[in-house]
Structures are given as structure tokens and as C-alpha cells.
Coordinates of C-alpha atoms in Angstrom, one line a residue:
M1 CA 26.7 8.8 5.9
R2 CA 24.1 11.4 6.8
Q3 CA 22.6 11.4 10.3
L4 CA 19.0 10.4 10.6
F5 CA 16.7 11.2 13.5
V6 CA 14.0 8.6 13.8
F7 CA 10.8 9.5 15.6
I8 CA 7.7 7.6 16.6
F9 CA 5.6 10.6 16.0
V10 CA 3.2 12.0 18.5
L11 CA 1.7 15.1 17.0
S12 CA 0.8 17.0 20.2
F13 CA 4.4 16.8 21.5
F14 CA 6.4 17.6 18.3
V15 CA 7.5 21.1 17.9
V16 CA 10.3 22.6 15.7
A17 CA 11.3 26.1 16.5
A18 CA 12.9 28.3 13.8
Q19 CA 15.3 30.9 15.2
N20 CA 15.7 32.6 11.9
R21 CA 12.7 32.8 9.6
E22 CA 14.8 33.4 6.5
T23 CA 17.6 30.9 6.9
A24 CA 16.6 28.3 9.4
T25 CA 16.5 24.7 8.0
L26 CA 15.9 21.2 9.4
K27 CA 18.3 18.3 9.9
D28 CA 17.5 15.0 8.3
S29 CA 14.3 13.7 9.9
L30 CA 12.6 10.4 9.5
I31 CA 9.2 10.3 11.0
I32 CA 7.0 7.2 11.4
V33 CA 3.4 8.4 11.6
N34 CA 0.9 5.9 13.2
K35 CA -2.3 5.0 11.4
N36 CA -5.3 7.1 12.3
P37 CA -8.6 5.5 11.3
T38 CA -10.4 8.6 12.6
N39 CA -8.6 10.7 10.0
G40 CA -9.3 8.1 7.3
F41 CA -6.1 6.1 7.0
Y42 CA -5.7 2.6 8.5
N43 CA -1.9 2.2 7.8
D44 CA 1.2 3.9 9.1
Y45 CA 3.3 6.1 6.8
V46 CA 6.8 7.4 6.6
L47 CA 7.7 11.1 6.3
F48 CA 11.2 11.9 5.4
V49 CA 12.3 15.6 5.6
P50 CA 15.8 16.1 4.2
K51 CA 18.4 18.4 5.7
G52 CA 18.2 21.8 4.1
T53 CA 14.4 21.8 3.6
P54 CA 13.6 25.5 3.8
L55 CA 11.3 26.8 6.4
H56 CA 8.5 29.4 5.9
K57 CA 8.9 29.1 2.2
K58 CA 6.5 27.2 -0.1
T59 CA 7.8 24.0 -1.4
F60 CA 6.3 20.6 -2.6
L61 CA 5.6 17.3 -1.0
L62 CA 6.8 14.3 -3.0
V63 CA 4.8 11.0 -2.7
E64 CA 6.1 7.6 -3.6
P65 CA 3.9 4.5 -3.0
N66 CA 5.7 1.7 -1.3
N67 CA 6.7 -1.4 -3.3
T68 CA 8.1 -4.3 -1.2
G69 CA 8.4 -6.5 -4.3
F70 CA 6.7 -9.6 -2.8
V71 CA 3.8 -10.6 -0.6
S72 CA 4.0 -10.8 3.2
D73 CA 1.5 -10.9 5.9
S74 CA 4.0 -9.2 8.2
I75 CA 3.5 -5.4 8.2
A76 CA 7.0 -5.1 9.7
V77 CA 8.4 -6.4 6.4
H78 CA 6.6 -3.7 4.4
K79 CA 7.5 -1.1 7.0
K80 CA 11.2 -1.9 6.6
H81 CA 11.1 -1.6 2.8
A82 CA 9.1 1.7 3.1
I83 CA 11.7 3.2 5.4
D84 CA 14.5 2.1 3.1
L85 CA 12.7 3.6 0.2
A86 CA 12.2 6.9 2.0
S87 CA 15.6 7.3 3.6
V88 CA 18.3 5.1 2.0
S89 CA 18.0 4.2 -1.7
S90 CA 15.5 5.2 -4.3
V91 CA 14.9 7.7 -7.0
G92 CA 12.4 9.4 -4.7
N93 CA 15.0 9.7 -1.9
N94 CA 17.4 11.2 -4.5
V95 CA 14.8 13.7 -5.6
A96 CA 13.9 14.7 -2.0
N97 CA 17.6 15.2 -1.0
W98 CA 18.5 17.1 -4.2
L99 CA 15.5 19.4 -4.3
K100 CA 15.2 19.6 -0.4
I101 CA 11.6 18.6 -0.3
P102 CA 9.8 16.2 2.0
L103 CA 8.9 12.7 0.9
L104 CA 5.9 10.6 2.0
V105 CA 5.9 6.8 1.7
P106 CA 2.8 4.9 2.8
I107 CA 3.2 1.6 4.5
F108 CA 0.5 -0.3 2.7
P109 CA 0.2 -4.1 3.2
R110 CA 0.5 -6.7 0.4
P111 CA -1.1 -9.8 1.9
A112 CA 0.1 -13.3 1.3
L113 CA -3.2 -14.8 2.4
D114 CA -4.9 -13.1 -0.6
S115 CA -2.0 -12.7 -3.0
L116 CA -4.2 -11.7 -5.9
I117 CA -4.8 -8.4 -4.2
Y118 CA -1.9 -6.4 -5.6
T119 CA -2.2 -3.4 -3.3
H120 CA 1.2 -1.9 -4.2
A121 CA 0.1 -1.6 -7.9
L122 CA -3.5 -0.4 -6.9
D123 CA -5.0 -3.2 -9.1
R124 CA -8.7 -3.9 -9.5
D125 CA -8.8 -6.4 -6.6
A126 CA -7.3 -3.8 -4.3
M127 CA -9.9 -1.2 -5.4
L128 CA -12.8 -3.7 -4.7
A129 CA -11.4 -4.8 -1.3
K130 CA -13.6 -4.2 1.7
T131 CA -11.2 -4.8 4.7
P132 CA -10.3 -1.4 6.3
E133 CA -6.6 -1.8 5.9
I134 CA -6.9 -2.3 2.1
K135 CA -10.1 -0.5 1.1
R136 CA -9.6 2.4 -1.2
L137 CA -5.9 2.9 -0.7
D138 CA -6.1 5.9 -3.0
L139 CA -8.4 7.7 -0.5
Q140 CA -6.2 6.6 2.4
L141 CA -3.2 8.1 0.7
L142 CA -5.0 11.4 0.2
Q143 CA -5.8 11.4 3.9
M144 CA -2.1 10.6 4.7
I145 CA -1.1 13.6 2.5
N146 CA -3.5 15.9 4.4
D147 CA -2.1 14.6 7.7
A148 CA 1.5 15.1 6.5
K149 CA 0.7 18.6 5.5
S150 CA -0.5 19.3 9.0
I151 CA 2.7 17.8 10.5
L152 CA 4.9 19.8 8.1
S153 CA 3.1 23.0 8.9
R154 CA 3.9 22.5 12.6
M155 CA 7.5 22.1 11.5
N156 CA 7.2 25.4 9.6
V157 CA 7.5 23.6 6.3
V158 CA 4.9 25.0 3.9
V159 CA 3.9 22.7 1.0
D160 CA 1.8 23.4 -2.1
S161 CA -1.7 22.1 -2.3
K162 CA -0.7 19.7 -5.1
I163 CA 1.8 16.9 -4.7
L164 CA 4.6 15.5 -6.8
M165 CA 4.5 11.7 -7.4
N166 CA 7.2 9.2 -8.3
G167 CA 7.1 5.5 -8.8
F168 CA 9.0 2.5 -10.3
S169 CA 7.6 -0.9 -11.2
A170 CA 4.5 -1.6 -9.1
S171 CA 4.6 1.8 -7.5
A172 CA 4.7 3.3 -11.0
S173 CA 1.5 1.5 -11.8
F174 CA 0.0 2.8 -8.5
T175 CA 1.1 6.3 -9.4
N176 CA -0.2 6.1 -13.0
R177 CA -3.6 4.9 -11.8
F178 CA -3.8 7.3 -8.9
S179 CA -3.2 10.2 -11.2
L180 CA -6.1 9.3 -13.4
L181 CA -8.3 9.0 -10.3
H182 CA -7.2 12.3 -8.8
P183 CA -5.5 14.5 -11.4
N184 CA -6.4 17.7 -9.6
Q185 CA -4.2 16.5 -6.7
V186 CA -1.0 16.0 -8.7
K187 CA 1.3 18.8 -9.8
A188 CA 3.6 16.4 -11.8
L189 CA 4.6 12.7 -11.8
A190 CA 7.5 10.5 -12.9
I191 CA 7.2 6.7 -13.5
G192 CA 9.3 3.9 -14.9
G193 CA 9.5 0.1 -15.2
F194 CA 5.7 -0.4 -15.4
N195 CA 5.6 -3.4 -17.7
G196 CA 5.0 -1.1 -20.6
E197 CA 1.3 -1.0 -19.6
L198 CA -0.3 2.3 -18.8
M199 CA -3.8 2.9 -17.8
L200 CA -5.5 4.4 -20.8
P201 CA -7.5 7.6 -20.6
Q202 CA -10.3 6.2 -22.7
N203 CA -13.3 3.8 -22.5
K204 CA -12.5 1.5 -25.5
I205 CA -9.9 0.1 -27.8
N206 CA -10.7 -1.6 -31.1
G207 CA -14.4 -1.6 -29.9
I208 CA -13.6 -3.4 -26.7
L209 CA -14.6 -1.8 -23.4
L210 CA -11.8 -1.0 -21.0
D211 CA -12.6 -1.3 -17.4
Y212 CA -10.3 -0.3 -14.6
P213 CA -7.3 -0.6 -14.5
I214 CA -6.9 -0.8 -18.2
G215 CA -9.2 2.1 -19.0
T216 CA -12.0 4.3 -17.8
N217 CA -15.1 2.6 -19.0
D218 CA -16.5 1.8 -15.5
F219 CA -15.0 4.8 -13.8
R220 CA -18.3 6.3 -12.6
Q221 CA -19.5 2.9 -11.4
L222 CA -16.4 2.3 -9.3
F223 CA -15.5 5.7 -8.1
G224 CA -18.8 7.7 -8.2
K225 CA -17.5 10.3 -10.6
K226 CA -16.7 10.9 -14.2
F227 CA -13.1 10.6 -15.5
D228 CA -11.7 14.1 -15.8
L229 CA -9.8 14.0 -19.0
K230 CA -9.3 17.7 -19.2
S231 CA -7.6 17.9 -15.8
Y232 CA -5.5 14.7 -16.6
R233 CA -4.2 16.4 -19.7
C234 CA -2.8 19.2 -17.5
V235 CA -0.6 16.9 -15.4
P236 CA 3.1 16.9 -16.7
Q237 CA 4.5 13.4 -16.8
F238 CA 8.0 11.9 -17.2
V239 CA 7.5 8.3 -18.4
Y240 CA 10.5 6.0 -19.0
M241 CA 11.5 2.5 -19.6
G242 CA 14.8 0.7 -20.0
Q243 CA 15.2 -0.8 -23.5
L244 CA 16.2 -4.1 -22.0
D245 CA 13.3 -4.2 -19.5
D246 CA 11.2 -7.4 -20.1
N247 CA 9.7 -7.6 -16.6
D248 CA 6.1 -8.3 -17.5
A249 CA 3.6 -8.4 -14.7
V250 CA 0.8 -8.5 -17.3
Q251 CA 1.3 -12.3 -17.7
Y252 CA 0.8 -13.0 -13.9
D253 CA -2.5 -13.5 -12.1
D254 CA -1.6 -11.2 -9.2
A255 CA -1.4 -8.2 -11.5
Y256 CA -4.1 -8.9 -14.0
S257 CA -7.0 -11.3 -14.5
A258 CA -7.2 -13.6 -17.4
E259 CA -9.7 -11.4 -19.1
E260 CA -7.6 -8.3 -18.6
R261 CA -4.5 -10.1 -19.8
K262 CA -6.2 -11.1 -23.0
I263 CA -7.3 -7.6 -23.7
I264 CA -3.8 -6.2 -23.2
N265 CA -2.0 -8.9 -25.1
D266 CA -4.4 -8.8 -28.1
N267 CA -4.7 -5.0 -28.4
L268 CA -1.6 -3.5 -26.9
G269 CA 1.1 -6.1 -27.3
R270 CA 2.3 -9.4 -25.8
S271 CA 5.6 -8.1 -24.6
V272 CA 6.8 -5.1 -22.7
Q273 CA 8.5 -2.9 -25.3
P274 CA 5.9 -3.1 -28.1
R275 CA 3.2 -2.5 -25.5
Y276 CA 5.1 0.6 -24.2
F277 CA 5.3 2.1 -27.7
E278 CA 1.6 1.4 -28.3
C279 CA 0.7 3.1 -25.0
Q280 CA 2.8 6.1 -26.1
K281 CA 0.9 6.4 -29.3
I282 CA -2.4 6.4 -27.4
Y283 CA -1.2 9.0 -24.9
N284 CA 0.0 11.2 -27.6
K285 CA -3.2 10.8 -29.5
Q286 CA -5.2 11.8 -26.4
H287 CA -2.9 14.9 -25.9
I288 CA -1.6 13.8 -22.6
N289 CA 1.2 16.0 -21.3
A290 CA 3.9 13.3 -21.2
I291 CA 7.6 13.1 -22.0
F292 CA 8.5 9.5 -23.0
K293 CA 12.1 8.2 -22.8
N294 CA 14.0 4.9 -23.3
Y295 CA 17.3 4.2 -21.7
E296 CA 19.8 2.1 -23.7
G297 CA 21.4 -0.8 -21.9
V298 CA 19.0 -0.6 -19.0
G299 CA 16.7 -3.3 -17.8
H300 CA 14.3 -3.4 -14.9
W301 CA 16.3 -1.0 -12.7
T302 CA 17.2 2.6 -12.3
T303 CA 20.5 4.4 -12.9
K304 CA 22.2 7.7 -12.0
S305 CA 21.0 9.0 -15.4
V306 CA 17.4 8.1 -14.6
S307 CA 17.7 9.8 -11.2
L308 CA 19.2 12.9 -12.7
D309 CA 16.5 13.1 -15.4
V310 CA 13.7 12.7 -12.9
I311 CA 15.3 15.3 -10.6
Q312 CA 15.6 17.8 -13.5
F313 CA 12.1 17.1 -14.6
F314 CA 10.7 17.8 -11.1
E315 CA 12.9 20.8 -10.6
A316 CA 11.5 22.3 -13.8
Q317 CA 7.9 21.7 -12.7
T318 CA 8.4 23.2 -9.3
Q319 CA 9.7 26.4 -10.9
Q320 CA 6.5 26.9 -12.9

């Protein structure tokens, strides 16, 4: 079992000295970075830097949104799951260790007191929330990324201006939606297990207006900017589902409103697999740069084959 060094990170006292600028590397490091409202983020985050991460050589920062899998008003619960995701068992951790790149996992809450706010999927309720800890989690994540880049720089780890993003299930929905909001920030992304429902890069379907998070109709109203379809088309994506995956958050109120559910069921499909293929057709028609894959005999989980494919996808993107 690899050795982990856990730090409660205080920026002004953390220094990593490289004795050899060409060959020096880091040991496994797990850093818990405290929230910093002054810098625009109201939640802690985890930064995992795997052993072998090169110093003084440009690499990439991988970001995977946290997904606890259930509601809890205890931030300690979400923190534990985020740490496990970053350092123990996840596709993101596998990618980070194999490619020797740092991994950032936010510790976003998912409140039980207001369970319809599905923060970990970046749903509409989350985007309309006004409390500091939940308000505009996408912007908070961008500030965490900037903060992490500063920390990594002090560790002599140089990362690209654009990030890699990975997600599964709710965190796949977060990643999908985040990439439409901020396509210029994303080098490439990989997502799976997302209920077959992708946010569509268009305003309408069958004459019906598609507001966030189904489509981009009210994009300017919510986010103060026009949806950048041209930039979104330039983001390479690896999008996958298990052929046995029938985990369908669309049918539950915490993920979608009754109105959103009706639009999705009537126009994209009432179950996961038909919906997934319909979304594929729309993405292909819109010329989105996505590779779609199904895994036989796989349900709502990941496998070694999934991890290997995601690793190979990201490795190819980092070499371009």
C-alpha cells in the first residue's frame, strides 16, 4: 500500500525543494486545503499529488467533482468521501497515478435540510442557490483550480492553463454541465454513468425550449453570457455507459423538476439506454468532439477496462 502524507495545508509554510531540476519527483501527497472566501471559494478541497509527478515540466491538473452518493448535513461525511475519491479508489485516482498528474477534488456539501439542491450534479436548484457555501459552485471550483495552481507552482509542479475533468454518475453530470459553462477552461473530459442524460448544446428540441440543465435556452439569463458552441465543439470528450446501467436519476425530484422530467421523458426517452443513444445523435448532429462507448455486462459501476480506456484517452489528449 502506498504511503500517503496528509497535510492540513498552510500555504505560507509549505515548501518543496527540488535537488535536481531534471529528475526530482514528489512522494504521494494528500493536501487538504481550507476554504478561502477571500479567494472566492467557501468550501475546502483535496489536492492529491501522486508519487512521480515531474517537477519543472509542464503537466496537467485533473479535476473530479465530489459525489458522496447521498445527502448529509455533516461536511465531515462529504470530506471523507472526497478524500477516498482522491486517494484510494476512483477512476480519477487511477488516472492521476498512471499519468503522474495532480488531482483536485472539491469538498462541496449536499444538504439534507434542502435535499432538492443536488449540488454534486450541479443541478438548477444549485445554480440558483444564494447561500455562500452553495452559490455558483462552478465559479467556486474555478477559484479552487486557480488556488491549486498556485500551490503546485510552489511545489515546482507546472500545470497547463486548461484542466482535464473526469466524473461518474452525479459527478459526470456536474462535469458535463461545467464544460458547457466553461469550455475554454477544459482541455478534455471523460464521463460515465450519467443516467443517459446529457445537457444539450442547443436551445430547443421538437419546438420546446430547453432551459438549464437540459439545454442552453436561458444561458445568458442565468450566467450573463452567451453559450459558446464553437469552443465547446473543440473539447475532446470520452462518454461512456454500461449497457446494463438503468440508474435513472431523471425520475427523481432531487435531480429534476416535474417539468424537466416531462421534457426529457417525452423527447429523449423514458429510460436510460434509449435516452443515451438519443443524446449521442444530438451531439453528433451538433458536431461535438465526443467518443461514445458502451460496455457490455456493465451496470452502474466502473471496471478496469473503463479505467484503462479513460487513462488512454487522457494520455492521448495530453500529448497533443
